[in-house]
XYZ file of C-alpha atoms in Angstrom:
531
model
C 31.743 176.866 81.921
C 30.524 176.512 78.386
C 32.388 174.295 75.915
C 34.548 177.122 74.586
C 35.695 178.062 78.084
C 36.352 174.416 79.025
C 38.580 173.897 76.003
C 40.388 177.229 76.443
C 41.035 176.433 80.112
C 42.484 173.015 79.234
C 39.860 171.061 81.175
C 38.739 168.648 78.432
C 40.023 165.084 77.972
C 41.433 163.642 74.759
C 41.311 160.072 73.484
C 43.130 158.879 70.353
C 42.760 155.446 68.794
C 44.456 153.836 65.807
C 41.990 151.297 64.472
C 42.382 148.998 61.518
C 40.832 151.361 58.965
C 40.509 154.684 60.765
C 42.510 156.783 63.207
C 40.187 158.790 65.452
C 40.526 161.568 68.012
C 37.751 162.598 70.428
C 37.765 165.519 72.876
C 35.216 165.136 75.697
C 33.535 167.313 78.313
C 34.911 166.717 81.851
C 31.453 166.694 83.460
C 28.981 165.267 80.945
C 31.626 163.160 79.116
C 29.899 164.039 75.854
C 32.140 164.559 72.814
C 33.016 168.192 72.184
C 34.928 167.694 68.927
C 36.437 164.919 66.858
C 38.842 164.202 64.050
C 39.681 161.195 61.904
C 41.897 159.854 59.167
C 41.332 156.799 56.978
C 44.084 154.302 56.303
C 44.559 150.678 55.267
C 46.972 147.914 56.114
C 49.285 146.475 53.453
C 50.234 142.909 52.672
C 53.995 143.001 52.151
C 56.655 140.334 52.466
C 54.115 137.783 53.662
C 52.751 139.979 56.491
C 49.863 142.359 57.087
C 51.562 145.583 58.161
C 51.470 149.366 58.503
C 54.542 151.515 57.901
C 55.537 153.567 60.940
C 55.751 156.640 58.733
C 52.087 156.090 57.869
C 51.369 155.747 61.596
C 52.909 159.146 62.308
C 51.308 160.788 59.281
C 47.887 159.385 60.119
C 48.074 160.335 63.793
C 49.015 163.902 62.891
C 46.226 164.068 60.309
C 43.582 162.883 62.800
C 44.787 165.382 65.418
C 44.868 168.167 62.800
C 41.283 167.307 61.885
C 40.336 167.509 65.577
C 42.011 170.926 65.920
C 40.139 172.169 62.881
C 36.852 170.918 64.344
C 37.578 172.738 67.619
C 38.392 175.938 65.755
C 35.297 175.648 63.563
C 32.923 174.924 66.453
C 34.323 177.142 69.190
C 36.669 179.649 67.583
C 39.659 178.659 69.741
C 42.989 176.932 69.132
C 43.468 173.652 70.978
C 46.661 173.963 73.033
C 46.236 171.759 76.095
C 43.846 169.470 77.985
C 43.487 167.984 81.481
C 44.705 164.525 80.415
C 44.920 162.349 77.337
C 45.455 158.753 76.306
C 46.299 156.715 73.235
C 45.020 153.326 72.171
C 45.416 151.110 69.133
C 44.698 147.672 67.763
C 46.034 145.013 70.133
C 48.724 142.356 69.739
C 51.245 142.173 66.941
C 54.998 142.526 66.756
C 56.927 145.791 66.838
C 60.605 145.191 67.787
C 63.124 148.012 68.265
C 66.848 148.119 68.982
C 68.594 150.115 71.726
C 68.615 153.217 69.505
C 64.878 152.978 68.840
C 65.288 151.746 65.287
C 62.654 149.388 63.914
C 64.116 145.901 63.430
C 61.328 144.269 61.418
C 58.098 145.255 59.717
C 55.240 145.838 62.149
C 53.324 142.531 62.087
C 49.731 143.217 63.042
C 47.108 141.159 64.855
C 45.754 140.112 61.465
C 48.652 137.778 60.675
C 48.194 134.033 61.127
C 51.836 133.060 60.595
C 52.725 131.891 64.095
C 51.043 128.474 64.330
C 54.108 126.441 65.416
C 55.114 129.033 68.010
C 51.608 129.358 69.412
C 51.226 125.572 69.687
C 54.604 125.160 71.406
C 53.968 127.942 73.909
C 50.447 126.688 74.651
C 51.930 123.330 75.622
C 54.811 124.888 77.553
C 52.684 127.308 79.588
C 49.437 125.348 79.879
C 47.800 128.590 78.742
C 46.279 129.588 75.414
C 48.693 131.657 73.338
C 46.931 132.843 70.151
C 48.904 133.492 66.992
C 48.105 137.218 67.234
C 49.909 137.660 70.545
C 53.263 139.423 70.633
C 54.963 136.523 72.400
C 53.872 134.146 69.629
C 55.331 136.496 67.019
C 58.565 136.750 69.001
C 58.956 133.008 69.418
C 58.062 132.378 65.756
C 60.819 134.820 64.760
C 63.165 132.783 66.978
C 62.031 129.530 65.356
C 62.507 131.117 61.921
C 66.071 132.023 62.836
C 65.492 135.709 62.126
C 68.745 137.530 62.772
C 67.196 140.657 64.286
C 65.911 138.835 67.376
C 69.246 139.097 69.213
C 69.187 142.909 68.822
C 65.748 143.500 70.382
C 65.841 146.086 73.152
C 62.131 146.931 73.236
C 59.159 144.890 72.030
C 55.807 146.623 72.185
C 52.390 147.126 70.612
C 51.313 150.055 68.474
C 49.781 151.944 71.407
C 52.875 151.254 73.527
C 55.139 152.518 70.741
C 53.239 155.780 70.321
C 52.989 156.345 74.077
C 56.770 155.921 74.230
C 57.167 158.444 71.421
C 54.899 160.922 73.216
C 56.207 160.499 76.782
C 59.493 158.588 76.729
C 57.897 155.938 79.015
C 58.035 152.217 78.071
C 54.722 151.255 79.676
C 51.435 149.630 78.627
C 47.945 149.346 80.067
C 47.079 145.964 81.543
C 44.480 145.206 78.890
C 46.917 145.708 76.024
C 49.749 144.022 77.930
C 47.560 140.926 78.375
C 47.627 140.534 74.583
C 51.409 140.516 74.593
C 52.063 137.971 77.359
C 49.879 136.297 80.024
C 49.026 138.510 83.002
C 48.753 137.455 86.645
C 45.588 139.332 87.673
C 46.516 139.211 91.356
C 49.966 140.714 90.838
C 48.827 142.946 87.950
C 52.020 141.988 86.152
C 53.276 139.453 83.632
C 52.972 135.903 84.926
C 56.334 135.356 86.643
C 56.546 131.577 86.204
C 55.722 131.786 82.497
C 58.199 134.641 81.997
C 60.940 132.591 83.682
C 60.039 129.624 81.496
C 60.303 131.735 78.357
C 63.628 133.188 79.495
C 65.004 129.655 79.748
C 63.736 128.961 76.237
C 65.269 132.172 74.883
C 68.609 131.510 76.613
C 68.764 128.063 75.030
C 68.584 129.806 71.649
C 71.300 132.315 72.484
C 69.143 135.381 73.085
C 71.082 137.933 75.182
C 68.018 139.568 76.783
C 65.402 138.609 79.360
C 61.737 138.975 78.533
C 60.759 141.425 81.264
C 63.596 143.734 80.203
C 62.268 144.121 76.650
C 58.515 144.204 77.301
C 56.758 147.420 78.415
C 55.889 147.735 82.109
C 52.199 146.893 82.679
C 50.158 149.593 84.429
C 46.607 149.425 85.780
C 44.021 152.021 84.770
C 44.544 155.248 86.688
C 48.261 154.771 87.332
C 50.804 157.436 86.414
C 52.021 156.841 82.863
C 54.040 160.015 82.328
C 53.338 163.273 80.548
C 53.652 164.733 77.080
C 57.212 165.766 76.279
C 58.182 168.643 74.014
C 59.174 166.141 71.317
C 55.888 164.305 71.818
C 53.904 167.527 71.452
C 55.688 168.310 68.178
C 55.087 164.768 66.939
C 51.345 165.048 67.532
C 51.000 168.703 66.467
C 53.755 169.837 64.085
C 52.142 173.306 64.032
C 53.546 173.835 67.533
C 50.279 174.843 69.241
C 50.071 171.830 71.568
C 51.896 172.397 74.838
C 53.951 169.730 76.669
C 53.254 168.589 80.217
C 49.805 167.050 79.659
C 49.383 163.885 81.792
C 48.831 160.642 79.870
C 47.018 157.599 81.226
C 48.358 154.099 80.462
C 48.041 153.305 76.732
C 45.518 150.622 75.915
C 44.332 148.244 73.232
C 41.095 148.533 71.319
C 39.536 145.651 73.245
C 40.066 147.482 76.538
C 38.654 150.756 75.252
C 35.647 148.829 73.964
C 35.051 147.460 77.465
C 35.224 150.958 78.907
C 33.028 152.506 76.204
C 30.285 149.971 76.946
C 30.626 150.017 80.756
C 31.644 146.356 80.642
C 34.509 146.156 83.152
C 32.573 144.635 86.075
C 32.267 140.883 86.706
C 29.490 139.180 84.675
C 29.344 141.978 82.113
C 30.179 141.460 78.466
C 30.572 143.419 75.289
C 30.831 142.554 71.652
C 32.813 144.746 69.283
C 32.083 144.343 65.612
C 34.026 146.279 63.013
C 37.001 145.216 60.911
C 37.367 142.324 63.346
C 34.836 140.954 65.813
C 35.394 140.019 69.408
C 33.244 139.239 72.412
C 34.640 139.820 75.893
C 33.136 138.585 79.145
C 34.500 139.511 82.583
C 34.693 136.213 84.459
C 33.572 135.327 87.961
C 35.424 131.984 87.773
C 38.184 130.528 85.638
C 37.681 128.116 82.752
C 38.123 124.401 83.407
C 40.800 123.966 80.751
C 42.720 125.675 77.973
C 40.821 126.390 74.746
C 42.705 127.517 71.618
C 39.569 129.384 70.521
C 39.353 131.518 73.699
C 41.896 134.154 74.708
C 42.376 134.988 78.371
C 43.055 138.715 78.700
C 42.187 141.366 81.307
C 40.209 144.531 81.863
C 42.230 147.764 82.133
C 42.260 147.232 85.901
C 43.329 143.591 85.710
C 40.182 141.429 86.039
C 40.311 138.183 84.004
C 38.361 138.272 80.741
C 37.436 135.528 78.279
C 37.827 136.859 74.767
C 36.511 135.243 71.597
C 38.138 136.907 68.610
C 37.334 136.676 64.910
C 39.846 138.192 62.499
C 37.150 139.031 59.942
C 33.914 140.931 60.371
C 32.679 143.866 58.267
C 35.339 143.962 55.537
C 33.285 141.816 53.181
C 30.151 143.876 53.865
C 32.212 146.936 52.964
C 33.405 145.266 49.756
C 29.843 144.487 48.664
C 28.773 148.038 49.558
C 31.467 149.397 47.247
C 30.261 147.056 44.513
C 26.677 148.262 44.931
C 27.912 151.869 44.841
C 29.705 151.077 41.591
C 26.461 149.716 40.157
C 24.675 152.940 41.077
C 27.453 154.954 39.428
C 27.060 152.846 36.276
C 23.398 153.896 36.282
C 24.475 157.535 36.405
C 23.679 158.035 40.077
C 25.886 159.498 42.807
C 25.760 156.979 45.663
C 25.491 158.015 49.308
C 27.516 155.345 51.120
C 25.597 155.778 54.384
C 22.382 155.167 52.463
C 23.907 152.098 50.782
C 24.883 150.550 54.115
C 21.526 151.383 55.690
C 19.686 149.764 52.768
C 21.820 146.633 53.034
C 21.238 146.221 56.778
C 17.534 146.990 56.703
C 16.908 144.664 53.776
C 18.468 141.825 55.792
C 15.451 141.821 58.112
C 13.274 140.702 55.181
C 15.624 137.896 54.178
C 15.073 134.212 54.869
C 15.894 133.608 58.567
C 17.998 130.534 57.734
C 19.941 132.248 54.942
C 17.976 130.556 52.173
C 20.580 127.856 51.508
C 23.490 130.279 51.002
C 26.891 129.955 52.696
C 29.248 132.909 52.833
C 32.779 133.178 54.246
C 33.983 136.733 54.795
C 37.605 135.624 55.220
C 39.766 138.346 53.753
C 42.390 137.208 56.267
C 42.948 133.889 58.007
C 40.584 132.784 60.779
C 42.150 130.822 63.635
C 38.826 129.762 65.178
C 38.026 127.706 62.093
C 41.607 126.684 61.310
C 42.330 128.929 58.309
C 45.802 130.467 58.050
C 44.700 132.471 55.006
C 41.334 133.662 53.801
C 39.419 133.788 50.527
C 36.051 135.590 50.503
C 33.615 132.991 49.218
C 29.886 132.757 48.480
C 28.418 129.315 47.815
C 24.790 128.504 46.989
C 22.785 125.730 45.452
C 20.816 126.195 42.232
C 17.563 126.365 44.211
C 18.860 128.686 46.965
C 17.063 131.923 47.746
C 19.395 134.397 46.049
C 17.289 137.496 46.671
C 18.846 140.766 47.798
C 17.327 140.618 51.322
C 18.502 137.046 51.929
C 21.984 137.753 50.607
C 22.174 140.703 53.008
C 21.047 138.572 55.938
C 23.768 136.065 55.070
C 26.287 138.922 54.962
C 25.371 139.865 58.537
C 25.389 136.232 59.673
C 28.829 135.606 58.176
C 30.272 138.705 59.837
C 29.733 137.202 63.302
C 29.695 133.458 62.606
C 33.216 132.934 63.964
C 32.125 134.503 67.274
C 29.421 131.865 67.627
C 32.015 129.085 67.462
C 33.823 130.509 70.477
C 30.668 131.373 72.372
C 29.586 127.734 72.171
C 32.662 126.941 74.274
C 31.804 129.570 76.877
C 28.253 128.279 77.121
C 29.682 124.833 77.810
C 31.770 126.374 80.613
C 28.608 127.864 82.158
C 29.914 131.409 81.727
C 27.044 133.781 82.466
C 26.446 137.449 81.721
C 24.175 139.995 83.313
C 24.325 142.040 80.128
C 25.931 142.039 76.670
C 26.493 145.393 74.991
C 27.409 146.013 71.373
C 29.563 148.672 69.759
C 31.438 149.271 66.528
C 30.497 149.939 62.937
C 28.301 146.818 62.716
C 25.822 148.507 65.090
C 25.354 151.760 63.163
C 22.014 150.375 61.918
C 20.908 148.966 65.275
C 17.526 147.492 64.365
C 19.067 144.874 62.071
C 22.429 144.401 63.764
C 20.952 143.931 67.236
C 18.459 141.352 65.993
C 21.174 139.360 64.252
C 23.600 139.612 67.173
C 20.904 138.599 69.665
C 20.151 135.561 67.508
C 23.834 134.630 67.340
C 24.490 135.172 71.058
C 21.130 133.677 72.094
C 20.850 136.426 74.678
C 19.507 139.994 74.801
C 21.921 142.509 73.304
C 21.963 146.213 74.049
C 23.517 149.344 72.629
C 23.935 152.602 74.481
C 23.341 155.993 72.937
C 27.127 156.417 73.013
C 27.811 153.166 71.115
C 28.844 155.076 68.014
C 31.585 156.908 69.928
C 33.624 153.718 70.294
C 37.269 153.278 71.215
C 38.625 156.852 71.222
C 35.780 157.878 73.516
C 36.596 154.936 75.793
C 40.238 156.060 75.780
C 39.201 159.591 76.739
C 37.211 158.093 79.626
C 40.344 156.275 80.840
C 42.182 159.605 80.755
C 39.334 161.167 82.745
C 39.418 158.314 85.273
C 43.141 158.832 85.831
C 42.541 162.521 86.533
C 39.213 162.462 88.373
C 38.945 159.247 90.390
C 38.476 159.470 94.121
C 41.140 157.764 96.254
C 40.592 154.011 96.016
C 37.708 154.348 93.549
C 37.530 151.388 91.184
C 37.158 151.798 87.447
C 33.768 150.048 87.352
C 32.420 152.268 90.151
C 33.678 155.413 88.419
C 32.063 154.456 85.129
C 28.770 153.370 86.684
C 28.385 156.365 89.010
C 29.830 159.220 86.951
C 29.706 158.354 83.258
C 26.871 155.937 82.542
C 24.304 156.847 85.216
C 21.047 157.497 83.385
C 22.475 156.439 80.024
C 19.782 155.561 77.455
C 19.991 151.906 76.403
C 18.280 150.057 73.551
C 17.865 146.313 74.117
C 16.674 143.640 71.695
C 15.570 140.178 72.801
C 16.387 137.219 70.532
C 13.447 136.137 68.402
C 12.869 132.351 68.259
C 12.706 132.339 64.454
C 15.998 134.272 64.237
C 17.749 131.942 66.688
C 16.561 128.887 64.753
C 17.521 130.492 61.444
C 21.003 131.455 62.581
C 21.548 127.949 63.979
C 20.553 126.438 60.623
C 22.960 128.775 58.838
C 25.763 127.787 61.254
C 25.254 124.094 60.470
C 25.793 124.790 56.766
C 28.673 127.153 57.563
C 30.578 124.544 59.579
C 29.757 121.690 57.207
C 31.047 123.630 54.182
C 34.369 124.679 55.732
C 36.268 122.180 53.523
C 35.156 124.310 50.557
C 36.823 127.349 52.084
C 39.965 125.321 52.800
C 39.975 124.222 49.166
C 39.623 127.843 48.030
C 42.704 128.794 50.067
C 44.609 125.869 48.572
C 43.625 126.506 44.948
C 42.743 130.201 44.523
C 45.739 132.579 44.557
C 45.631 135.399 47.108
């Protein structure tokens, strides 16, 4: 069949992902897995009432807009109306706090992964469980709400993530993929379920504070990749497509988090594989062959979509400051009477970085628009510091911008190196890699290992989600996710690999010494510069 026939026959697969700044939809071919059409919608989080949040009405509006854009792309390319597909799946940014009562009413503002307001709760739970509980995790948000004495806690009937919420709205099922669930509460990889001993321990803690529920009753049921996660209801079809063209009954795979879809999109779900996602936030994920020797607050322990243990190093801040400087440069061009092409602006910034001083020329830059737990900042203040004799040229400033975007990752990766965690390959994806020559060189220098991108790296999370939908529909009996991806999706995939250059490694290391030494300056900025 050609593409038009595939779409008309309902044989394509759909992936939707709600990222931090863009909601995306990708429809893929069931045999080549190449994108057939796409849609998107831009949005931004808000800082309200002391929390980074998105309004659920904006969630619904944005999801509908991205799907409408996809439908329009299908109609424009193929002259058909999109009405059904073989399977679909939804993913979103991980973690956070989205509590609902028994009638499905929202009890508190959606508190996203970006918030760093749960320090006491995270510290207490880390000690109680003997397991790292980052501030971003849903259980840390829940316990912090308990410690704060927030009245709504007693009324919680369902606590979920953004992908879990939307999957529930589309199917009526309160479930969650293992990867996303592992950012809510620790997962037992053997049982492919929440850790029973830790859940019992938390129940005792909640009971002592008068909570009328038990944890496993309010959390979504974890499901491994490929398991039945329900199908699109009539209400769900109308939610996604208010025009009424989309038909109910489409199977959905388990909803996932953006970290899990990044693993899938880079074929990094097998042991000793790793991927680094760099966009609004930055995180490196390595599938482990052995556990870590102890608990590290800087390293999250999560899972692949099929439950393998993964060490995750997460930085809250990555490309936002690069984006801010790009907008400033565009404004300068407008002041000169020019009409800036933003793609050209970003390309110029990244390419110029290769001509900058390898050590950053004496500059230190913190891209902290939000707090950064790895370096102990509960809030952020973007900050550039330089000496009077520093190299303040455009190329060197751009190299420092790229260094700063991934500096927090290096702090966590130092820990993994000390634990003798090894990788057979590290693959990159996300907006940071849209200009691969510069981004790969800088990432290779930071990781001190070869870094690769696939030709599909630009497809990202929604494409990875579509692949999970395809796996649920197409897998052979007993076929593992890593075998399916390696044999059916990525066989023969073109890969670009960059080896770390000695001068770049030395330069990045010199920059990191200044970066860590000057952290008190950033702390002082948080203390003395209003948000």
